[in-house]
Coordinates of C-alpha atoms in Angstrom, one line a residue:
M1 CA 35.0 9.5 -13.8
K2 CA 36.4 6.6 -11.9
L3 CA 35.1 5.6 -8.3
N4 CA 37.2 7.2 -5.7
Y5 CA 37.6 6.1 -2.1
K6 CA 34.7 7.9 -0.7
R7 CA 32.2 6.6 -3.2
L8 CA 33.6 3.3 -3.0
G9 CA 33.2 3.2 0.7
L10 CA 29.3 4.5 0.2
L11 CA 28.8 1.9 -2.4
L12 CA 30.5 -1.1 -0.1
L13 CA 28.1 0.7 2.8
A14 CA 25.1 0.4 0.5
I15 CA 26.0 -3.4 -0.3
L16 CA 26.0 -4.2 3.4
L17 CA 22.7 -2.2 3.8
I18 CA 20.9 -4.4 1.3
V19 CA 22.3 -7.5 2.3
L20 CA 21.3 -6.9 6.0
S21 CA 17.7 -5.8 5.3
W22 CA 17.4 -9.1 3.2
L23 CA 18.9 -11.2 6.1
G24 CA 16.4 -9.4 8.3
I25 CA 13.4 -10.5 6.5
A26 CA 15.1 -14.0 6.2
V27 CA 15.0 -14.2 9.9
A28 CA 11.4 -12.9 10.3
R29 CA 10.3 -15.6 8.4
S30 CA 12.4 -18.4 10.0
G31 CA 10.3 -20.8 11.8
L32 CA 7.4 -20.6 9.6
E33 CA 5.8 -22.5 6.9
V34 CA 5.1 -19.9 4.7
R35 CA 3.1 -20.9 1.2
S36 CA 1.5 -19.1 -1.7
F37 CA -0.7 -20.9 -4.0
Q38 CA -4.3 -20.3 -5.6
K39 CA -7.9 -21.9 -5.1
E40 CA -10.5 -21.4 -7.5
G41 CA -8.9 -18.3 -8.8
V42 CA -8.3 -16.8 -5.8
P43 CA -4.7 -15.9 -4.9
L44 CA -3.8 -17.4 -1.4
L45 CA -0.6 -16.8 1.2
Y46 CA -0.5 -19.3 4.2
L47 CA 1.3 -18.8 7.0
A48 CA 2.0 -21.5 10.4
P49 CA 4.6 -22.5 12.6
Q50 CA 6.6 -25.3 11.5
G51 CA 5.8 -28.7 12.7
A52 CA 2.8 -27.4 14.4
S53 CA -0.5 -29.5 14.5
E54 CA -4.0 -28.8 15.8
I55 CA -3.7 -25.1 16.1
P56 CA -6.1 -22.4 15.8
G57 CA -6.9 -20.7 12.4
V58 CA -7.2 -17.1 11.4
L59 CA -8.5 -15.8 8.0
V60 CA -7.0 -12.1 7.5
A61 CA -8.7 -9.7 5.0
H62 CA -7.3 -6.4 3.4
G63 CA -9.3 -3.7 2.6
F64 CA -9.8 -1.4 -0.5
A65 CA -6.7 -1.0 -2.6
G66 CA -4.9 -3.4 -0.1
S67 CA -3.4 -6.9 -1.0
K68 CA -2.6 -9.8 1.4
Q69 CA 1.0 -8.3 1.7
L70 CA -0.7 -5.3 3.4
M71 CA -1.8 -7.6 6.3
L72 CA 1.5 -9.8 6.6
G73 CA 2.2 -7.8 9.8
Y74 CA -0.5 -9.7 11.6
G75 CA 0.0 -12.8 9.8
H76 CA 3.6 -13.0 11.0
V77 CA 2.9 -11.9 14.4
L78 CA -0.2 -14.4 14.7
A79 CA 1.9 -17.4 13.1
H80 CA 5.2 -17.0 15.5
A81 CA 2.6 -17.2 18.1
G82 CA 1.1 -20.2 17.2
Y83 CA -1.7 -19.7 14.9
A84 CA -2.2 -21.0 11.4
V85 CA -3.0 -17.6 9.1
M86 CA -4.7 -17.5 5.7
L87 CA -4.3 -14.5 3.5
W88 CA -6.1 -13.9 0.0
D89 CA -6.4 -11.1 -2.4
F90 CA -10.0 -10.1 -3.1
D91 CA -11.2 -9.9 -6.4
G92 CA -9.5 -6.9 -8.3
H93 CA -7.0 -6.5 -5.9
G94 CA -3.2 -7.6 -5.7
A95 CA -2.7 -10.8 -8.0
N96 CA -6.3 -11.5 -8.4
G97 CA -7.6 -10.8 -12.0
T98 CA -11.1 -11.1 -11.6
R99 CA -12.5 -7.6 -11.7
L100 CA -14.0 -6.1 -8.8
Q101 CA -17.6 -6.9 -8.0
R102 CA -18.2 -5.8 -4.2
Y103 CA -20.9 -8.0 -3.9
E104 CA -18.9 -11.0 -4.7
L105 CA -16.4 -10.4 -1.8
Q106 CA -17.9 -12.8 0.4
Q107 CA -17.2 -15.5 -2.0
N108 CA -13.5 -15.0 -1.8
L109 CA -13.5 -15.4 1.8
D110 CA -15.4 -18.7 1.6
V111 CA -12.7 -19.9 -0.7
A112 CA -10.1 -19.0 1.7
L113 CA -11.9 -20.4 4.5
Q114 CA -12.3 -23.8 2.7
A115 CA -8.2 -23.4 1.8
L116 CA -7.7 -23.1 5.5
L117 CA -9.8 -25.8 6.6
E118 CA -7.9 -28.2 4.1
Q119 CA -4.4 -27.2 6.0
P120 CA -3.6 -30.2 8.3
Q121 CA -2.0 -28.2 10.9
V122 CA -5.4 -26.5 11.7
D123 CA -8.1 -27.2 14.1
P124 CA -11.2 -26.6 12.3
S125 CA -13.5 -26.0 15.6
R126 CA -11.1 -23.0 16.6
L127 CA -11.3 -20.2 14.2
A128 CA -11.2 -16.8 14.0
L129 CA -11.2 -13.7 11.7
L130 CA -9.4 -10.3 11.1
G131 CA -10.1 -7.7 8.7
H132 CA -9.2 -3.9 7.8
S133 CA -11.4 -1.5 6.6
M134 CA -13.7 -2.7 3.5
G135 CA -12.1 -6.3 4.9
S136 CA -13.4 -5.7 8.1
G137 CA -17.0 -5.3 7.0
I138 CA -16.7 -8.5 5.5
V139 CA -15.3 -10.6 8.0
M140 CA -18.2 -8.9 10.6
N141 CA -20.8 -10.2 8.2
A142 CA -19.0 -13.8 7.8
G143 CA -18.8 -13.9 11.8
I144 CA -22.8 -13.2 11.9
R145 CA -23.7 -15.6 9.1
E146 CA -21.5 -18.3 9.5
R147 CA -22.7 -21.4 11.3
V148 CA -21.0 -24.5 12.3
S149 CA -23.9 -26.4 10.3
E150 CA -27.5 -25.2 9.0
A151 CA -28.8 -27.2 12.2
D152 CA -26.5 -25.9 14.8
R153 CA -27.2 -22.7 16.4
R154 CA -23.4 -22.4 17.2
Y155 CA -21.2 -19.8 15.5
R156 CA -18.4 -21.0 13.4
F157 CA -15.9 -18.1 14.2
A158 CA -15.1 -17.7 17.9
A159 CA -13.7 -14.2 17.6
T160 CA -13.9 -11.2 15.4
I161 CA -11.6 -8.7 15.1
A162 CA -12.5 -5.8 12.9
V163 CA -9.6 -3.0 12.2
S164 CA -10.6 0.6 11.0
P165 CA -14.5 -1.0 11.3
T166 CA -16.6 0.1 8.1
G167 CA -20.2 -1.5 8.7
A168 CA -22.4 -4.3 9.7
N169 CA -25.7 -5.4 11.6
V170 CA -23.7 -6.4 14.7
T171 CA -25.6 -7.2 17.8
P172 CA -24.8 -8.4 21.8
Q173 CA -24.9 -12.1 20.3
S174 CA -23.0 -11.8 17.1
P175 CA -20.3 -11.9 16.0
Q176 CA -18.9 -13.7 18.9
N177 CA -15.9 -12.0 20.9
L178 CA -15.8 -8.8 18.9
Q179 CA -12.6 -6.6 18.8
L180 CA -13.1 -3.3 17.1
Q181 CA -9.7 -1.5 16.4
V182 CA -9.3 2.2 15.2
G183 CA -6.5 4.6 15.1
S184 CA -6.5 7.6 17.2
G185 CA -5.7 9.6 13.5
E186 CA -8.6 8.1 11.7
G187 CA -11.3 10.7 12.4
G188 CA -14.7 9.4 11.4
F189 CA -13.6 5.9 11.9
V190 CA -13.3 6.4 15.4
S191 CA -17.0 7.8 15.8
N192 CA -18.0 4.7 13.7
A193 CA -16.1 2.0 15.9
E194 CA -17.8 3.8 18.8
R195 CA -21.3 3.4 17.3
L196 CA -20.9 -0.3 16.2
L197 CA -19.6 -0.9 20.2
A198 CA -22.7 0.4 21.3
Q199 CA -24.8 -1.8 18.7
A200 CA -22.9 -4.7 19.9
G201 CA -24.0 -4.1 23.4
G202 CA -21.1 -2.2 24.7
E203 CA -17.8 -3.2 26.7
N204 CA -18.2 -6.8 27.6
T205 CA -15.2 -9.2 29.3
S206 CA -17.1 -12.3 28.7
L207 CA -15.2 -13.9 26.3
A208 CA -16.2 -17.5 27.4
T209 CA -19.8 -17.1 26.4
G210 CA -18.6 -15.4 23.0
Q211 CA -20.1 -12.1 23.9
G212 CA -16.8 -10.4 24.7
R213 CA -16.8 -6.7 23.1
E214 CA -14.0 -4.2 23.3
L215 CA -12.7 -1.1 21.5
V216 CA -8.9 -0.7 20.9
V217 CA -7.8 3.1 20.1
I218 CA -4.2 2.6 18.4
P219 CA -2.5 6.1 19.5
G220 CA -0.6 8.2 16.9
V221 CA -1.7 6.1 13.7
E222 CA -4.1 6.5 11.0
H223 CA -5.9 4.5 8.4
I224 CA -2.6 2.7 6.6
T225 CA 0.0 3.0 9.3
I226 CA -2.4 1.0 11.9
L227 CA -1.7 -2.0 9.8
F228 CA 2.1 -1.6 10.8
S229 CA 1.4 -0.9 14.4
D230 CA 3.0 -3.1 17.0
G231 CA 0.0 -1.8 19.4
S232 CA -2.5 -3.0 16.6
H233 CA -0.8 -6.9 16.3
Q234 CA -0.5 -7.2 20.4
A235 CA -4.0 -6.4 20.7
A236 CA -5.4 -8.4 18.1
L237 CA -3.0 -11.6 19.5
R238 CA -4.2 -10.6 23.1
W239 CA -7.9 -11.0 22.1
L240 CA -7.3 -14.0 20.2
D241 CA -5.2 -15.6 23.2
A242 CA -8.3 -14.6 25.8
T243 CA -10.6 -16.3 23.4
F244 CA -9.0 -19.4 23.0
G245 CA -8.0 -19.7 26.6
R246 CA -4.0 -19.7 25.1
T247 CA -0.9 -18.4 27.0
N248 CA 1.6 -17.2 25.0
D249 CA 5.4 -16.4 25.1
S250 CA 6.1 -14.9 21.9
Q251 CA 8.7 -12.3 21.8
Y252 CA 8.1 -11.7 17.9
R253 CA 7.5 -8.2 16.9
D254 CA 7.1 -7.1 13.5
R255 CA 9.7 -5.0 12.2
R256 CA 9.7 -5.8 8.8
M257 CA 9.2 -2.3 7.7
A258 CA 12.6 -1.1 9.3
W259 CA 14.4 -3.6 6.9
Y260 CA 12.1 -2.3 3.8
G261 CA 13.5 1.0 4.9
L262 CA 17.1 -0.1 5.5
H263 CA 16.6 -1.7 2.0
L264 CA 15.4 1.7 0.2
L265 CA 18.2 3.5 1.9
G266 CA 21.0 1.3 0.8
W267 CA 20.0 1.6 -2.9
L268 CA 19.8 5.1 -2.5
I269 CA 23.3 5.3 -1.1
G270 CA 24.2 3.1 -3.9
L271 CA 22.7 5.2 -6.5
A272 CA 24.7 8.4 -4.9
A273 CA 28.1 6.5 -5.1
I274 CA 27.8 5.9 -8.8
S275 CA 25.9 8.9 -10.3
P276 CA 29.2 10.7 -11.3
L277 CA 29.8 7.7 -13.4
L278 CA 26.9 8.3 -15.4
N279 CA 28.2 11.9 -16.1
I280 CA 24.9 13.3 -17.4
P281 CA 24.8 17.2 -18.2
P282 CA 21.7 19.3 -17.5
L283 CA 19.7 19.9 -20.8
I284 CA 18.8 23.3 -19.3
A285 CA 20.7 26.4 -19.8
T286 CA 18.5 29.4 -19.5
K287 CA 17.0 30.2 -16.2
I288 CA 13.3 30.5 -15.5
A289 CA 12.0 33.2 -13.6
P290 CA 11.3 32.0 -9.7
I291 CA 7.7 33.6 -10.1
R292 CA 6.8 31.5 -13.2
R293 CA 8.2 28.1 -11.4
W294 CA 6.0 28.8 -8.5
V295 CA 2.9 30.0 -10.3
G296 CA 3.1 26.9 -12.4
L297 CA 3.0 24.6 -9.5
I298 CA 0.3 26.6 -7.9
I299 CA -2.1 26.9 -10.9
A300 CA -1.7 23.4 -12.3
P301 CA -3.7 21.4 -9.7
L302 CA -6.3 23.9 -10.2
V303 CA -6.9 23.3 -13.7
A304 CA -6.5 19.6 -13.2
T305 CA -9.4 19.5 -10.6
A306 CA -11.7 21.7 -13.1
G307 CA -11.0 19.3 -15.9
L308 CA -11.8 16.2 -14.0
V309 CA -14.8 17.9 -13.4
L310 CA -15.8 19.0 -16.7
L311 CA -14.8 15.1 -17.7
S312 CA -16.9 13.8 -15.1
Q313 CA -19.7 15.0 -17.2
W314 CA -18.9 12.5 -19.8
F315 CA -16.9 9.7 -18.4
D316 CA -17.1 7.2 -15.3
L317 CA -13.8 8.7 -13.7
Q318 CA -14.3 6.4 -11.0
N319 CA -13.3 3.2 -13.4
L320 CA -11.4 5.2 -16.2
G321 CA -9.2 2.7 -18.0
G322 CA -10.5 -0.4 -15.8
V323 CA -8.6 0.8 -13.0
Q324 CA -10.7 2.1 -10.0
V325 CA -9.5 5.8 -9.2
G326 CA -6.1 5.1 -10.7
G327 CA -7.1 6.0 -14.3
A328 CA -8.7 9.5 -12.8
V329 CA -5.2 10.1 -11.1
G330 CA -3.3 9.6 -14.4
V331 CA -5.8 12.1 -16.1
W332 CA -5.2 14.6 -13.0
F333 CA -1.5 14.2 -13.4
L334 CA -1.7 14.9 -17.2
I335 CA -3.8 18.0 -17.2
A336 CA -1.6 19.4 -14.2
G337 CA 1.7 18.7 -16.0
L338 CA 0.8 19.9 -19.3
T339 CA -0.5 23.0 -17.6
W340 CA 2.8 23.5 -15.8
L341 CA 4.7 22.8 -18.8
G342 CA 2.9 25.3 -20.7
L343 CA 3.7 28.0 -18.0
L344 CA 7.1 27.5 -18.1
A345 CA 7.4 27.7 -21.8
R346 CA 10.4 25.7 -21.6
L347 CA 10.8 21.9 -23.4
P348 CA 14.5 20.9 -23.4
L349 CA 14.7 18.0 -26.1
P350 CA 15.7 14.4 -24.6
T351 CA 18.9 12.9 -26.2
L352 CA 19.2 8.7 -26.9
R353 CA 21.4 8.7 -23.8
A354 CA 19.0 10.5 -21.4
V355 CA 16.2 8.1 -22.5
G356 CA 18.6 5.2 -21.8
L357 CA 19.5 6.6 -18.5
G358 CA 16.0 7.4 -17.6
V359 CA 14.8 3.6 -18.3
L360 CA 18.1 2.4 -16.3
L361 CA 16.9 4.7 -13.3
F362 CA 13.3 3.0 -13.4
V363 CA 14.9 -0.3 -13.1
I364 CA 17.0 1.0 -10.0
L365 CA 13.6 2.3 -8.5
W366 CA 11.7 -0.8 -9.1
I367 CA 14.1 -2.9 -7.4
A368 CA 14.9 -0.2 -4.4
F369 CA 11.2 0.1 -3.9
G370 CA 9.8 -3.2 -4.8
A371 CA 12.1 -5.9 -4.5
L372 CA 11.4 -6.2 -0.8
A373 CA 7.7 -4.4 -1.0
Q374 CA 6.2 -8.0 -2.7
L375 CA 7.6 -9.9 0.9
I376 CA 6.3 -6.8 2.9
W377 CA 3.7 -4.9 2.1
L378 CA 2.6 -4.8 -1.6
Q379 CA 1.7 -7.1 -4.6
W380 CA 4.7 -5.8 -6.5
W381 CA 4.7 -8.0 -9.4
L382 CA 1.8 -7.1 -11.9
I383 CA 0.0 -9.5 -13.5
P384 CA -0.8 -9.3 -17.3
I385 CA -4.1 -7.1 -16.8
R386 CA -2.3 -4.8 -14.7
L387 CA 0.5 -4.5 -16.8
R388 CA -1.8 -3.5 -19.6
V389 CA -2.5 -0.3 -17.7
W390 CA 1.0 0.6 -16.6
L391 CA 2.3 2.4 -19.6
P392 CA -0.6 4.7 -20.2
I393 CA -0.9 5.6 -16.4
A394 CA 2.7 6.3 -16.7
I395 CA 2.7 8.3 -19.9
A396 CA -0.2 10.4 -18.4
C397 CA 2.2 11.2 -15.4
F398 CA 5.0 11.9 -17.8
P399 CA 4.6 15.9 -18.0
W400 CA 4.2 16.5 -14.4
F401 CA 7.6 14.9 -13.8
L402 CA 9.4 16.3 -16.6
A403 CA 8.0 19.7 -15.4
A404 CA 9.1 18.9 -11.8
G405 CA 12.7 17.9 -13.2
I406 CA 13.0 20.8 -15.2
M407 CA 12.5 22.9 -11.7
Q408 CA 15.1 21.2 -9.9
E409 CA 17.8 21.3 -12.2
N410 CA 20.8 23.3 -11.3
I411 CA 19.4 24.2 -7.5
G412 CA 21.1 24.1 -4.3
V413 CA 20.0 21.8 -1.3
G414 CA 18.1 24.7 0.4
K415 CA 16.0 25.1 -2.8
R416 CA 15.4 21.5 -3.3
F417 CA 14.1 20.9 0.1
L418 CA 11.6 23.9 -0.8
W419 CA 10.3 22.3 -3.9
W420 CA 10.1 18.9 -2.4
L421 CA 7.7 20.8 0.5
G422 CA 6.1 22.9 -2.3
Q423 CA 5.3 19.7 -4.3
S424 CA 4.0 18.1 -1.3
V425 CA 1.5 20.6 -0.3
V426 CA 0.3 21.3 -3.6
L427 CA -0.6 17.6 -4.6
I428 CA -2.1 16.9 -1.2
G429 CA -4.3 20.4 -1.3
G430 CA -4.9 19.7 -5.2
F431 CA -6.0 16.0 -4.6
V432 CA -8.2 17.1 -1.4
L433 CA -9.9 20.0 -3.9
T434 CA -10.7 17.4 -6.4
L435 CA -12.4 15.2 -3.8
N436 CA -14.4 18.1 -2.6
F437 CA -16.0 18.3 -6.2
L438 CA -15.8 14.6 -6.9
P439 CA -16.4 12.7 -4.1
Q440 CA -16.9 9.6 -5.9
L441 CA -12.9 9.5 -6.4
G442 CA -12.8 9.2 -2.4
F443 CA -10.1 6.6 -2.5
M444 CA -7.6 9.0 -3.6
F445 CA -7.1 9.6 0.0
L446 CA -5.2 6.7 0.1
L447 CA -2.3 8.5 -2.0
L448 CA -1.9 11.4 0.6
P449 CA 0.1 9.8 3.0
L450 CA 2.4 8.7 0.4
F451 CA 3.1 12.1 -1.4
P452 CA 5.5 13.8 1.1
P453 CA 8.0 10.6 1.5
L454 CA 7.6 9.4 -2.0
M455 CA 8.4 13.0 -3.7
G456 CA 10.8 13.4 -1.1
I457 CA 12.8 10.0 -2.6
L458 CA 12.2 11.3 -6.3
S459 CA 13.5 14.7 -5.2
L460 CA 16.7 13.4 -3.7
V461 CA 17.0 11.3 -6.8
A462 CA 16.7 14.5 -8.9
G463 CA 19.7 16.0 -7.1
L464 CA 21.8 13.0 -7.6
L465 CA 21.2 13.0 -11.5
N466 CA 20.5 16.9 -12.3
Q467 CA 18.9 16.0 -16.0
A468 CA 15.3 16.9 -16.1
W469 CA 14.2 13.9 -18.9
V470 CA 16.3 11.1 -17.2
Y471 CA 14.3 12.4 -13.8
A472 CA 11.3 12.6 -15.6
I473 CA 11.2 9.1 -17.4
G474 CA 12.5 7.0 -14.4
S475 CA 9.7 8.5 -12.2
A476 CA 6.9 8.4 -14.2
L477 CA 7.5 4.8 -14.9
F478 CA 8.1 4.1 -11.5
F479 CA 5.1 6.3 -10.0
G480 CA 2.7 4.6 -13.0
W481 CA 3.7 1.4 -11.9
L482 CA 2.8 2.1 -8.4
L483 CA -0.5 3.4 -9.3
A484 CA -1.2 0.2 -11.7
A485 CA -0.2 -2.4 -8.8
G486 CA -2.1 -0.4 -5.9
F487 CA -5.7 0.4 -7.0
P488 CA -8.6 -2.2 -7.7
L489 CA -9.3 -3.6 -11.2
S490 CA -12.9 -2.5 -12.1
A491 CA -15.6 -4.3 -13.4

């Protein structure tokens, strides 16, 4: 089948959107010095205004299952406003291949601090800290313990910003100029932030004395989306400017996620334009009773949850496969997927062409989702130790996506919407149920906000290709990569 004018127009639109998104990211970096390097095995990312000198320095720490890329919104806003910013990957996270030892993470911050002080643009007498979730506790502790010297009573860091704060022994005196930020949708983090504020002496505007205290509730965001919130970025900038007595006329707002969305949309439009050229006939000819379709979807998570509970008697699920939580997620999908396939009682045989096109679909999804993610919010390039766990996780997830692909062959837009909604609800419900019985897997909750948009994108792909094996291979490889990239390496 040849491209007609309509599909050629779609392809040209896709190319335009992709090019525009890359230009948007380039503009966001314009005027900044951006350097990646390593020090003592810790991957570092440094941002500062080009040609700057004697400017304040800020250490920015990510949370559990995060990376230096996830904190780049703060990095860009602060660097455009005249700050030197150092970000890094904690042990077991992102591009850091050292397995996670929670009590050694403070050493990673010390390495990042030394690297920041070595930068010629930085004024070593004007330093601050910012951290999210797990990183918030680490920066608060650093703000409490770090002195200019052993004999000096002054604290090294003039301000500490704790986003979605965890815990630390804060007092009315330390850390200096403490700002607490929390999203209105973060539940228990809100009450924890209020407790920390009271422990630190309550609201205080005395930033000149170092005893400034503030709690900022960012409306309409939760634990992850707060990191992309302009309200959070600007609150942090305002607090630092007030601490250092700076006035700021920076007009920069971090819109990189919008460019990322445009990039993803461009690739999906491009796939829609070329999908007829692939000429993939569906493999399933016989119909499956609707009740069997839905019963399988609903029962599978219950069986998967029960299976994990049983396995927890013999295995350390939290560190299964050397990846914290990610290995358990893979096993959950394996049990659920096999259960769903068993209830369907349909397993079409693959063709060599379908396998090849499935791998091609993975490549397209990998580029569409990850090429810009590396520059915006996720360490997408897997280091060797993570590559070794990618395929086992992808294989474990494959049965689920094969069953989902079978269910989405030869159905209309309305039914496809129902399957997207059904999968999203069942996955969220299944993981919440799992956490009820296995609270040690608590960081599974990081996946919950991802399920609706991710399953929506993959359902759209299923509709374009209409072939279960192509969809299953591409989706499983892609989802396995996402899990391998996101969750920390365990000891």
